[in-house]
XYZ file of C-alpha atoms in Angstrom:
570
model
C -0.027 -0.385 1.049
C -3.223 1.140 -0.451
C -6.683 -0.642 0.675
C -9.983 -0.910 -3.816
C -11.683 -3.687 -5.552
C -12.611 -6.599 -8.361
C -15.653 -11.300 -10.043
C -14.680 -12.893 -12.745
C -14.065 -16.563 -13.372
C -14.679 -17.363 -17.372
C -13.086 -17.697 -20.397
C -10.182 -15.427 -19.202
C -9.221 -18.117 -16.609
C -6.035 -18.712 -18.953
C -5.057 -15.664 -18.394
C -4.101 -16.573 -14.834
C -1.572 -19.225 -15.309
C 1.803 -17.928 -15.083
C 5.700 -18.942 -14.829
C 6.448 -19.494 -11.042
C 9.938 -17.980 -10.854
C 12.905 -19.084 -9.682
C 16.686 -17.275 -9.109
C 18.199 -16.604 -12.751
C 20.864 -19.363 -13.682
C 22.979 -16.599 -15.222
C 22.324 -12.723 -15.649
C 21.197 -12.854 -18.824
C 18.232 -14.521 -18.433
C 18.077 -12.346 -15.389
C 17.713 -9.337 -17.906
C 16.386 -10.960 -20.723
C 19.781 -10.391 -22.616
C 19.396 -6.300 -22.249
C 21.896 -4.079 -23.166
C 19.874 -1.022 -22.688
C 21.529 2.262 -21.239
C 19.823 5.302 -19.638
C 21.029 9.041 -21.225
C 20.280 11.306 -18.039
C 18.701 14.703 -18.672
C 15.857 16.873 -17.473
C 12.631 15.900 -15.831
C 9.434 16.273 -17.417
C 8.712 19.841 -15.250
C 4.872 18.881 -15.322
C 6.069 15.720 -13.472
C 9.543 16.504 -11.326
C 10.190 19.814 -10.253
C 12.886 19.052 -8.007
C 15.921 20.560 -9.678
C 18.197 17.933 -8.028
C 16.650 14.956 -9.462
C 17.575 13.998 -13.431
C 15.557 11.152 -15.620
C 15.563 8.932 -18.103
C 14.250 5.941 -19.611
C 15.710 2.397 -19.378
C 13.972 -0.618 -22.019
C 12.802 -4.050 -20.793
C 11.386 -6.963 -21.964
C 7.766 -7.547 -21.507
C 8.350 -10.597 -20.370
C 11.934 -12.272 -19.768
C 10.698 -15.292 -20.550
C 9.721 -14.564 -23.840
C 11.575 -12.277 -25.860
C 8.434 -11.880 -28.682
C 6.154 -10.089 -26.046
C 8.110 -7.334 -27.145
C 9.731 -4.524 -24.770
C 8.478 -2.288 -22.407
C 10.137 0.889 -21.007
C 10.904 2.368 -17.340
C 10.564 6.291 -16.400
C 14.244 6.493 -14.351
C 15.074 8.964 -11.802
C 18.142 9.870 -9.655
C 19.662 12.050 -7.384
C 23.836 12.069 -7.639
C 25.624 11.640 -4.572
C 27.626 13.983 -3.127
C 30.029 11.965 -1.547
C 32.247 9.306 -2.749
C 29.544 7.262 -4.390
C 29.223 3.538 -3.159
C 26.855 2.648 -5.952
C 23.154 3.008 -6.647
C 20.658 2.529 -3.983
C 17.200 1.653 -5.496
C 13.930 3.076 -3.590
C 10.373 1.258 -4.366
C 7.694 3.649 -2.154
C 5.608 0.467 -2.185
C 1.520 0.783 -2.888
C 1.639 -1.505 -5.202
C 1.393 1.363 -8.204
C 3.619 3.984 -6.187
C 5.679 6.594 -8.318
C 9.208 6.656 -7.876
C 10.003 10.084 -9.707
C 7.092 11.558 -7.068
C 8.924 9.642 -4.160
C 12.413 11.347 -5.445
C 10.666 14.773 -6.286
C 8.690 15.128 -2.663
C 11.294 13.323 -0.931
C 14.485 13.404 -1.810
C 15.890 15.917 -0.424
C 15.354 14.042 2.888
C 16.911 10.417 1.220
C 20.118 12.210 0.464
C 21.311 13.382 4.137
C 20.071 9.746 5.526
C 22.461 8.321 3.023
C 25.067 10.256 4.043
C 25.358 11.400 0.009
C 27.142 8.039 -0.614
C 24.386 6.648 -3.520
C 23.252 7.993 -6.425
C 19.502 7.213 -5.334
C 17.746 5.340 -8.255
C 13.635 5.320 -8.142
C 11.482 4.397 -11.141
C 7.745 4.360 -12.293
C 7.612 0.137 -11.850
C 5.075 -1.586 -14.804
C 1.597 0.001 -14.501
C 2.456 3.100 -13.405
C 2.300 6.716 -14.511
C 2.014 7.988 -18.092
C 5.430 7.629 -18.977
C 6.382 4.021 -18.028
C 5.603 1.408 -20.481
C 3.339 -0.447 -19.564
C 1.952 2.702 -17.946
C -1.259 3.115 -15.841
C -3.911 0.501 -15.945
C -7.529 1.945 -16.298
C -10.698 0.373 -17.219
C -12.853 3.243 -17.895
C -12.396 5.811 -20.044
C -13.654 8.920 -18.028
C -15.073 9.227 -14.659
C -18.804 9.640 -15.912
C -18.258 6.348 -17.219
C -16.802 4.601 -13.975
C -19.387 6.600 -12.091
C -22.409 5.739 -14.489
C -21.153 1.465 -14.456
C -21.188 1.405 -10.298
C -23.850 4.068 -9.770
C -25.906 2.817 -6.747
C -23.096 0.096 -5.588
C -20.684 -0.161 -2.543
C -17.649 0.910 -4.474
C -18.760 4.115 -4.336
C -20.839 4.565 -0.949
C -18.298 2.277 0.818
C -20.098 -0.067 3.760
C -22.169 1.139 5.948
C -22.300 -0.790 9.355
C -22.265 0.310 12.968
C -21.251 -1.714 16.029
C -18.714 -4.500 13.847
C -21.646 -5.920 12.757
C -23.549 -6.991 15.859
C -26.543 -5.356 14.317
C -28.057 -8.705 12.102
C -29.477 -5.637 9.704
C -26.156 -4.921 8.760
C -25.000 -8.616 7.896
C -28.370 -9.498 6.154
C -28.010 -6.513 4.141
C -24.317 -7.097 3.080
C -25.271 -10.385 2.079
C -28.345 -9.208 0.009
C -25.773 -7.263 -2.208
C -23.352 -10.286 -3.138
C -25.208 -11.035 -6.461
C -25.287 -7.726 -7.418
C -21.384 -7.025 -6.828
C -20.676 -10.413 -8.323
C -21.967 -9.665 -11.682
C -20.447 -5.975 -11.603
C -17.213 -7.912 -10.969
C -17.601 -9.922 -13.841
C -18.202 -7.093 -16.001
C -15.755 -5.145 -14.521
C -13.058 -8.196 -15.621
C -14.025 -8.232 -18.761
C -14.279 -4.297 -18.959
C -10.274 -4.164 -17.720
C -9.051 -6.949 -20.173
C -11.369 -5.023 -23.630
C -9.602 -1.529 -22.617
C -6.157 -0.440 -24.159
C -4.362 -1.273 -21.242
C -5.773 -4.807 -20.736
C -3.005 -6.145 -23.324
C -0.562 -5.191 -20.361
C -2.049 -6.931 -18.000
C 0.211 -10.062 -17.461
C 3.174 -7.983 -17.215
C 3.110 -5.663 -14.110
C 3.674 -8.311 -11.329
C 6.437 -8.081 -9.256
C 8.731 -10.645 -9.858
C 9.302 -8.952 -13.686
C 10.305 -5.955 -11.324
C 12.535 -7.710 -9.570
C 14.131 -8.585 -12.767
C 13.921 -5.064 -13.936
C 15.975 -3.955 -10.748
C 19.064 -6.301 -11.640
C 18.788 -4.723 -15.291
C 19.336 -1.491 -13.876
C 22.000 -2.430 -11.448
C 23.990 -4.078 -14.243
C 22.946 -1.057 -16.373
C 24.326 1.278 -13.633
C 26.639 -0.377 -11.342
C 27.877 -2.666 -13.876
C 27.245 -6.434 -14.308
C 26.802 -8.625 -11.588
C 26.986 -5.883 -8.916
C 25.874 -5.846 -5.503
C 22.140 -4.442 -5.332
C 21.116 -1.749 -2.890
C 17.669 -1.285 -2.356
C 15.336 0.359 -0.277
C 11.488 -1.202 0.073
C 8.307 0.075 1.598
C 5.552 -1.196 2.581
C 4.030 -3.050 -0.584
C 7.809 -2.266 -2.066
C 8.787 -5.301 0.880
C 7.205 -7.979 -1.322
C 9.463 -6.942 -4.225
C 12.461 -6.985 -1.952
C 11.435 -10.497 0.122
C 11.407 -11.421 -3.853
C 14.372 -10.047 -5.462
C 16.552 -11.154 -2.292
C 15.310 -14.406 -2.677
C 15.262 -14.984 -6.452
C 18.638 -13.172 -6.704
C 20.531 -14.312 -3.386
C 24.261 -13.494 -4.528
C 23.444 -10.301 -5.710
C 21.913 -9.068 -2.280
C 23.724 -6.053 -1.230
C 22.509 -3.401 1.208
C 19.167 -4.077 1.844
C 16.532 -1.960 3.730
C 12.645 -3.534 4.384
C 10.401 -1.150 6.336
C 6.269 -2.205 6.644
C 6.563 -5.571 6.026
C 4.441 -7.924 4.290
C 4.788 -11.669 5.192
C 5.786 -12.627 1.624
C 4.647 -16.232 2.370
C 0.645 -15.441 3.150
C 0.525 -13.788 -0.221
C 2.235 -16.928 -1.492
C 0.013 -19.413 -0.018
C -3.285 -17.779 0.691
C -6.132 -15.558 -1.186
C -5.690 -12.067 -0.798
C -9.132 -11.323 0.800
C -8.329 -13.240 4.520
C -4.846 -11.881 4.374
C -6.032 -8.267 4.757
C -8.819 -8.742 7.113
C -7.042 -11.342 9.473
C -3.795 -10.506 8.845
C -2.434 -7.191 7.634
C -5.281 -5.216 9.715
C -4.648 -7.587 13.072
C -3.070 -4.160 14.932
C -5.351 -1.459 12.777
C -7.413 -1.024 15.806
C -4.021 -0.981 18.259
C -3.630 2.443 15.588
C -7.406 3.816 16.414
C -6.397 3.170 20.187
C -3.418 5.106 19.842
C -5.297 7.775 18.890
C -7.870 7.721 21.694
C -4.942 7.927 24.310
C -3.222 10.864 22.602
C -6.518 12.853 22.273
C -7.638 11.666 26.266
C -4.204 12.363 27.087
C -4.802 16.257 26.009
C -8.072 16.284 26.816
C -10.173 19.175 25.236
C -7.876 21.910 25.181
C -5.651 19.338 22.639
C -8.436 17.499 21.305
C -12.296 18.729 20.487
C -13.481 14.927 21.031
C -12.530 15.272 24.628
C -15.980 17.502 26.309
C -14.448 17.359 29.198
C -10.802 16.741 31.529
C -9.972 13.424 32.986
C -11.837 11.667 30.105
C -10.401 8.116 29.272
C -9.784 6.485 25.807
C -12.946 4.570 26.608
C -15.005 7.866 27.134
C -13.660 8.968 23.488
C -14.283 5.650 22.004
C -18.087 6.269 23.109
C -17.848 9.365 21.816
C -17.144 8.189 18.227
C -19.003 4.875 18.421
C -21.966 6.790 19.516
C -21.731 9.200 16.243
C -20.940 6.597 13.832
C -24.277 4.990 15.246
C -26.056 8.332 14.504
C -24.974 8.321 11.276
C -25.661 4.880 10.620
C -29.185 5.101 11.643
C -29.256 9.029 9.661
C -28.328 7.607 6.392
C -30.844 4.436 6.973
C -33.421 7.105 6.842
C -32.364 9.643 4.305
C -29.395 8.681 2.217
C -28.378 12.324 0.647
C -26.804 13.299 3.744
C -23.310 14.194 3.280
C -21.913 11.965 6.436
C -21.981 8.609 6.839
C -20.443 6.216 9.110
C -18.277 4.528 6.245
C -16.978 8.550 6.021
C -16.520 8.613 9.529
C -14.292 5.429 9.720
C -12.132 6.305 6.117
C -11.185 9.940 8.305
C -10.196 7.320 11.054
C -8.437 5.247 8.724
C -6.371 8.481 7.610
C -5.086 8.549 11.136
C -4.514 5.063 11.602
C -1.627 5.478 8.906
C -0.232 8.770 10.484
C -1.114 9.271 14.211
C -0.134 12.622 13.814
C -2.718 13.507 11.288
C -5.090 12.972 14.739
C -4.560 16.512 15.750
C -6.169 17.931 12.735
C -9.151 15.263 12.948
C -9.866 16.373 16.144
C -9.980 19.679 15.913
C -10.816 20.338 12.305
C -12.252 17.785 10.545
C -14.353 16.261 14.086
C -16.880 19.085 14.187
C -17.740 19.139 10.307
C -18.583 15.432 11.008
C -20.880 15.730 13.925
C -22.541 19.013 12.181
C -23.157 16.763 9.139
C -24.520 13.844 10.605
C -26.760 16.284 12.686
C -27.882 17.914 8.684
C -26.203 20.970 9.226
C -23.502 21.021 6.695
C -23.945 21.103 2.730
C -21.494 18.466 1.166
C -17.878 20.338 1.142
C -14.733 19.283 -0.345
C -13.177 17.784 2.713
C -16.437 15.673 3.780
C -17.339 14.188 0.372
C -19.137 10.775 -0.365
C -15.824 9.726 0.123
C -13.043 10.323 2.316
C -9.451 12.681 0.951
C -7.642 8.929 1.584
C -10.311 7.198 -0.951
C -9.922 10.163 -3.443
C -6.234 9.524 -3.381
C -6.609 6.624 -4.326
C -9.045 6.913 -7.025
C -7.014 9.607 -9.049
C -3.776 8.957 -11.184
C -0.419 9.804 -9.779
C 0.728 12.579 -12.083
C -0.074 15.600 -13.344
C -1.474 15.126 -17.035
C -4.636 16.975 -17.591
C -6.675 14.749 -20.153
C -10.135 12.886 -18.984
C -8.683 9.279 -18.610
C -6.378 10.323 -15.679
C -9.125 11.483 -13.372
C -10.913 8.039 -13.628
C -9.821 5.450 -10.952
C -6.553 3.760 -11.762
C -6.786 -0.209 -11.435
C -2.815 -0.397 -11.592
C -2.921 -1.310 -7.789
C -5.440 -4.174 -8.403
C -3.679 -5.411 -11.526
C -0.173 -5.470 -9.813
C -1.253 -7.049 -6.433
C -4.304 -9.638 -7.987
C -1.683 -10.452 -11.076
C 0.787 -11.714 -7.906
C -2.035 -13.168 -5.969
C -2.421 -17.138 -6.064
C -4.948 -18.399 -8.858
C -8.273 -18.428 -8.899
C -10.045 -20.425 -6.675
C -13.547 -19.999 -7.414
C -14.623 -17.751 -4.469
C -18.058 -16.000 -4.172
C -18.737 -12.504 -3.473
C -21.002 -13.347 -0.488
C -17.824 -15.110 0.969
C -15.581 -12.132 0.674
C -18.262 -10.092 2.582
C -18.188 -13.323 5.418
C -15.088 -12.439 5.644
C -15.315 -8.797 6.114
C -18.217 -9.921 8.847
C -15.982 -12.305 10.409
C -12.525 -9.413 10.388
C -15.202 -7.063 11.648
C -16.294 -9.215 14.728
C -12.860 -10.712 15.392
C -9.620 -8.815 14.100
C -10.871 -5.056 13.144
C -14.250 -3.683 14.494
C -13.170 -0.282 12.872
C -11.474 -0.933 9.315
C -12.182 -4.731 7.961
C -15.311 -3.014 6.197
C -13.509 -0.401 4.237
C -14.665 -0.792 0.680
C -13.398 -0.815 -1.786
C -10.257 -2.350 -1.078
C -7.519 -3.992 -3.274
C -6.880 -7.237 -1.599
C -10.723 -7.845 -1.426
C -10.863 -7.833 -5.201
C -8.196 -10.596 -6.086
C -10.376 -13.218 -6.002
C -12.263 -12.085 -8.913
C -9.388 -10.569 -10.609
C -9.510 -12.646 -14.449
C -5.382 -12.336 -14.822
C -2.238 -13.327 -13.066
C 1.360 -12.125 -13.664
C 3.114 -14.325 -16.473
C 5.633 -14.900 -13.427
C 4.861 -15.035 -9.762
C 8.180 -15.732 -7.087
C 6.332 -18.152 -4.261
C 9.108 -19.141 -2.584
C 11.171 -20.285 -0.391
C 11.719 -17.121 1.246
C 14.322 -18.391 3.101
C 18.014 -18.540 0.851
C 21.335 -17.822 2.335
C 22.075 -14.211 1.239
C 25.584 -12.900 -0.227
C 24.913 -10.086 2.777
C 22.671 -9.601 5.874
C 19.706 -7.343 5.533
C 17.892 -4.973 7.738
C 14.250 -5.264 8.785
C 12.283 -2.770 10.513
C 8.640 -1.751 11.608
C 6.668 0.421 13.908
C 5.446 -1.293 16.725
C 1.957 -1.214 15.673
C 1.496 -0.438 11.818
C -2.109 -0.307 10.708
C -2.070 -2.441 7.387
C 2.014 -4.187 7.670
C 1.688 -5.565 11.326
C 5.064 -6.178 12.966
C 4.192 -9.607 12.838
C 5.411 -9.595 9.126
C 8.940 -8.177 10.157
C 8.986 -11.215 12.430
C 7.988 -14.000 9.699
C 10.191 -12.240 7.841
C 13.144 -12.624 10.310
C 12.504 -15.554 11.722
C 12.769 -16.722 7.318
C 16.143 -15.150 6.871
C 17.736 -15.895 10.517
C 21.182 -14.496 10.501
C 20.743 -13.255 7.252
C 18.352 -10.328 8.705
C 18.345 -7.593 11.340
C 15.268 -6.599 12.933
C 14.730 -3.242 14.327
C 11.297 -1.864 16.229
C 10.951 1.320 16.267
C 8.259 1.589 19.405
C 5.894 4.171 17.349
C 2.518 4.463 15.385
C 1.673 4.580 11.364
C 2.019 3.340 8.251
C 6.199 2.636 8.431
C 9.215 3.868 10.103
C 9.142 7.590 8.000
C 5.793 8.606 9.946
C 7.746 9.552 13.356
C 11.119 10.725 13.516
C 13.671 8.651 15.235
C 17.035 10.034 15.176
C 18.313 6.324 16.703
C 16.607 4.283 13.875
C 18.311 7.378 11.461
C 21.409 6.102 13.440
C 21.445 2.581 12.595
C 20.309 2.923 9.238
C 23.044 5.715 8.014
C 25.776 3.312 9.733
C 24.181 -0.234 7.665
C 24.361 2.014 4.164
C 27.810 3.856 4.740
C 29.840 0.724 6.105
C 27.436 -2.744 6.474
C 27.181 -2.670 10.180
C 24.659 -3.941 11.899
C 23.810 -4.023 15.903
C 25.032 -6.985 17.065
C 21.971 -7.578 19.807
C 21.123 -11.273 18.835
C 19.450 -9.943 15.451
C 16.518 -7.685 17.137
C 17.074 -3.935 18.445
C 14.597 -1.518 19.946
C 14.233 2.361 18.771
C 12.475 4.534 20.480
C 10.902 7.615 18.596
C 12.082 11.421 19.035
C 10.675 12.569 22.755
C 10.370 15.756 21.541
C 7.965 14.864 18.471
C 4.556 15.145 19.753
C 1.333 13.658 18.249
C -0.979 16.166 20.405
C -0.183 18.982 22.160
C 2.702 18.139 24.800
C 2.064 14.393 24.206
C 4.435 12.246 22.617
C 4.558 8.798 21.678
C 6.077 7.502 24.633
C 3.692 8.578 26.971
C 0.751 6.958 24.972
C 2.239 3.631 24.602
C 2.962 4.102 28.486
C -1.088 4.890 28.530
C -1.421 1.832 26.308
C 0.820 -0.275 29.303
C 2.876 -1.521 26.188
């Protein structure tokens, strides 16, 4: 799940009422009465280079509700199995506005041996994403100049800068002063996303359209009325705590890993959820990281000055340069550090611990020498951090203008699922981000721009939204599983999500760090999940089971995960 932005309540208010779905009465209004088919043949080479992965494209309605929106189409992908197939297994990497040809090109060559080769492995470019899927990325400016030029001056480009979780009542006062300001670029900034191209699409990305578009490809594949197989990450959880639950009897072997409470996003606007929800064990992630690096001390870690430090010594360490740079970029804002740089490296780790070696020891000291002014702006320490520029940049590998300018596809899938509009200020948003800073994340509730803080001001919602109940009997039981502390899907969803389904779902912890299950190896959690794909079985350990990650897979230099969450006393 990817942290961006978005104020606009006006004329485009009808624009946000949508069809609250419900399961299908019958498949065809499931898939909107499609008989489509996918021909299978080579990859676009500037897209997939993996030679084991074929493509295709697969047509939808727009909207299944209403067959004159007209159709849309899906960029397909699969890998064969090599076994004696089972059926498809569909893989969402989550986001929202992940691409499922990248997922299959980077990483399927590790899906196929978890699977035992016993599904073809299905992934797709979902609505509002890439340049081949129909509707296809969502962009609101037409080169970055132009996005550069409109927010020139703004937060959404220098981020927040703050030091001490806002005890400083500088900091707060001068969050506050810029509310107006960021209200009226958000209100522009609606208007700007519904005027572009794109902006015709924008009622037809959300999720529960997806979930519809997964049954058309299971009929299309596996054959009508088929058991589905899926496999969803992190944001791709919301689609499957949908599609289970709008689709019950079709439920076949389902995987859930990073999950979001499907229910906050149901109930409650997106801005609280992130702060006081989905970053509650952020900081548990930043810890984490000051064990491991106290742990190996300065031969393992740079941060470290000297042996026997504590995570408490480190902590001062950071706080103490963040402060610098707070109070450096107070006086003379061209310096290329800031402390809003400083935390969006931090944030980096907090979504793979074992990125933390490589802070430490390469990316640490070109922080402190450019707070102190003695490094030029380079490409790792820009304005904005390698996570942010991620973010901002499209997903494949076309070469025109457009696709360097920031993609909005995450805003316009998450916002267009969001609840409606409730008529919430900007300066409330930022109370919140005070508030999340104080109480729930002292290190990451200020990262700006970020997509759930824009959803209140987003001028369009999904012409269907799934809100529940989240709770139906399923044809089969599903599996559940997160890291014990996950910096932006707590574990605390896995559990709402369990405690939903009962003996419909499986929980399993693996007792690790990051951003899902796939960020430390865990041949036991490998274990379960090769034996619930290849034959249904679950463990039988009153729904719950505890992994514990690789011992030999070390964060730092001879420490593992173990030994910090011993350090931790968790």
């Amino acid at each position: 799940m990817l942290p961006l932005s978005t104020t606009v309540v006006f004329a485009a208010l009808c624009l946000s009422v949508g069809v609250l779905a419900d399961e299908p009465d019958d498949v065809s209004k499931a898939t909107g009465n499609s008989t489509s088919s996918i021909t299978w043949g080579a990859c676009d080479p500037l897209i997939v280079t993996n030679t084991a992965v074929t493509c295709g494209f697969f047509e939808v309605p727009l909207d299944y509700h209403d067959p004159s929106a007209g159709k849309g189409r899906l960029a397909v992908a699969k890998i064969n199995a090599t076994g004696k197939r089972l059926g498809s297994l569909f893989v969402n990497p989550g986001g929202p506005g992940g691409s499922g040809l990248d997922t299959l090109n980077t990483e399927g060559d590790l899906l196929t041996p978890l699977t035992g080769g016993l599904y073809d492995i299905v992934s797709w470019d979902p609505r509002g994403v890439g340049s081949l899927t129909i509707p296809g990325e969502i962009f609101c400016f037409d080169s970055p100049d132009e996005y550069n030029a409109f927010w020139n001056g703004t937060i959404e480009l220098t981020g927040i800068q703050e030091a001490g979780n806002f005890t400083d009542k500088a900091d707060i006062d001068a969050l506050l002063a810029l509310a107006p300001a960021m209200q009226e670029k958000y209100d522009e900034l609606g208007r700007r996303c519904l005027r572009h191209p794109s902006g015709k699409y924008l009622r037809y990305v959300g999720t529960a359209a997806t979930a519809r578009d997964v049954v058309a490809l299971a009929d299309a594949l596996d054959g009508p009325g088929s058991p589905i197989n899926f496999v969803g990450v992190s944001y791709g959880t919301l689609l499957g705590a949908w599609l289970i639950n709008m689709f019950p009897e079709r439920v076949g072997r389902i995987i859930l890993d990073g999950v979001i409470n499907p229910t906050l996003i149901a109930t409650n606007e997106t801005a609280p959820v992130w702060a006081f929800d989905e970053l509650v064990d952020s900081d548990k992630l930043y810890e984490g990281f000051l064990t491991g690096c106290a742990l190996a001390g300065p031969d393992g870690c740079s941060i470290a000055t000297s042996e026997g430090q504590s995570a408490a010594d480190i902590d001062a360490t950071i706080q103490a340069l963040i402060q610098q740079a707070h109070e450096v970029d107070r006086a003379n804002a061209s310096l290329p550090v800031t402390s809003e740089i400083i935390r969006s490296g931090l944030f980096d780790v907090a979504y793979n611990l074992s990125d933390g070696v490589d802070f430490a020891n390469t990316i640490w000291p070109q922080l402190v020498a450019g707070v102190q002014g003695e490094l030029n702006v380079t490409s790792q320490l820009s304005r904005r951090s390698t996570t942010m520029t991620r973010r901002i940049l499209r997903r494949d590998n076309d070469t025109n203008q457009q696709n360097l300018t920031r993609s909005y596809s995450a805003v316009a899938i998450l916002c267009g699922d969001s609840v409606d509009l409730r008529g919430t200020y900007m300066s409330e948003v930022f109370e919140v981000i005070i508030s999340a800073s104080q109480s729930t994340s002292k290190m990451f509730a200020a990262f700006w721009p970020a997509e759930f803080y824009a959803c209140p001001f987003w001028p369009v919602r999904a012409v269907e939204r799934y809100q529940g109940p989240f709770n139906k009997t399923l044809a089969s039981n599903v599996l559940v599983v997160s890291n014990t502390f996950d910096p932006v899907t707590p574990i605390s969803g896995a559990k709402a999500l369990k405690a939903l389904l009962g003996d419909n779902a499986t929980l399993i912890e693996q007792r690790g760090f990051g951003h899902t299950t796939f960020t430390e190896p865990d041949q036991c959690l490998n274990a379960l999940v090769f034996q619930y794909l290849a034959n249904g079985t679950l463990p039988q350990n009153n729904g719950t089971m505890v992994c514990d990650v690789d011992a030999d897979f070390e964060l730092f230099a001879g420490v593992n995960t173990a030994a910090i969450l011993q350090a931790m006393g968790v």
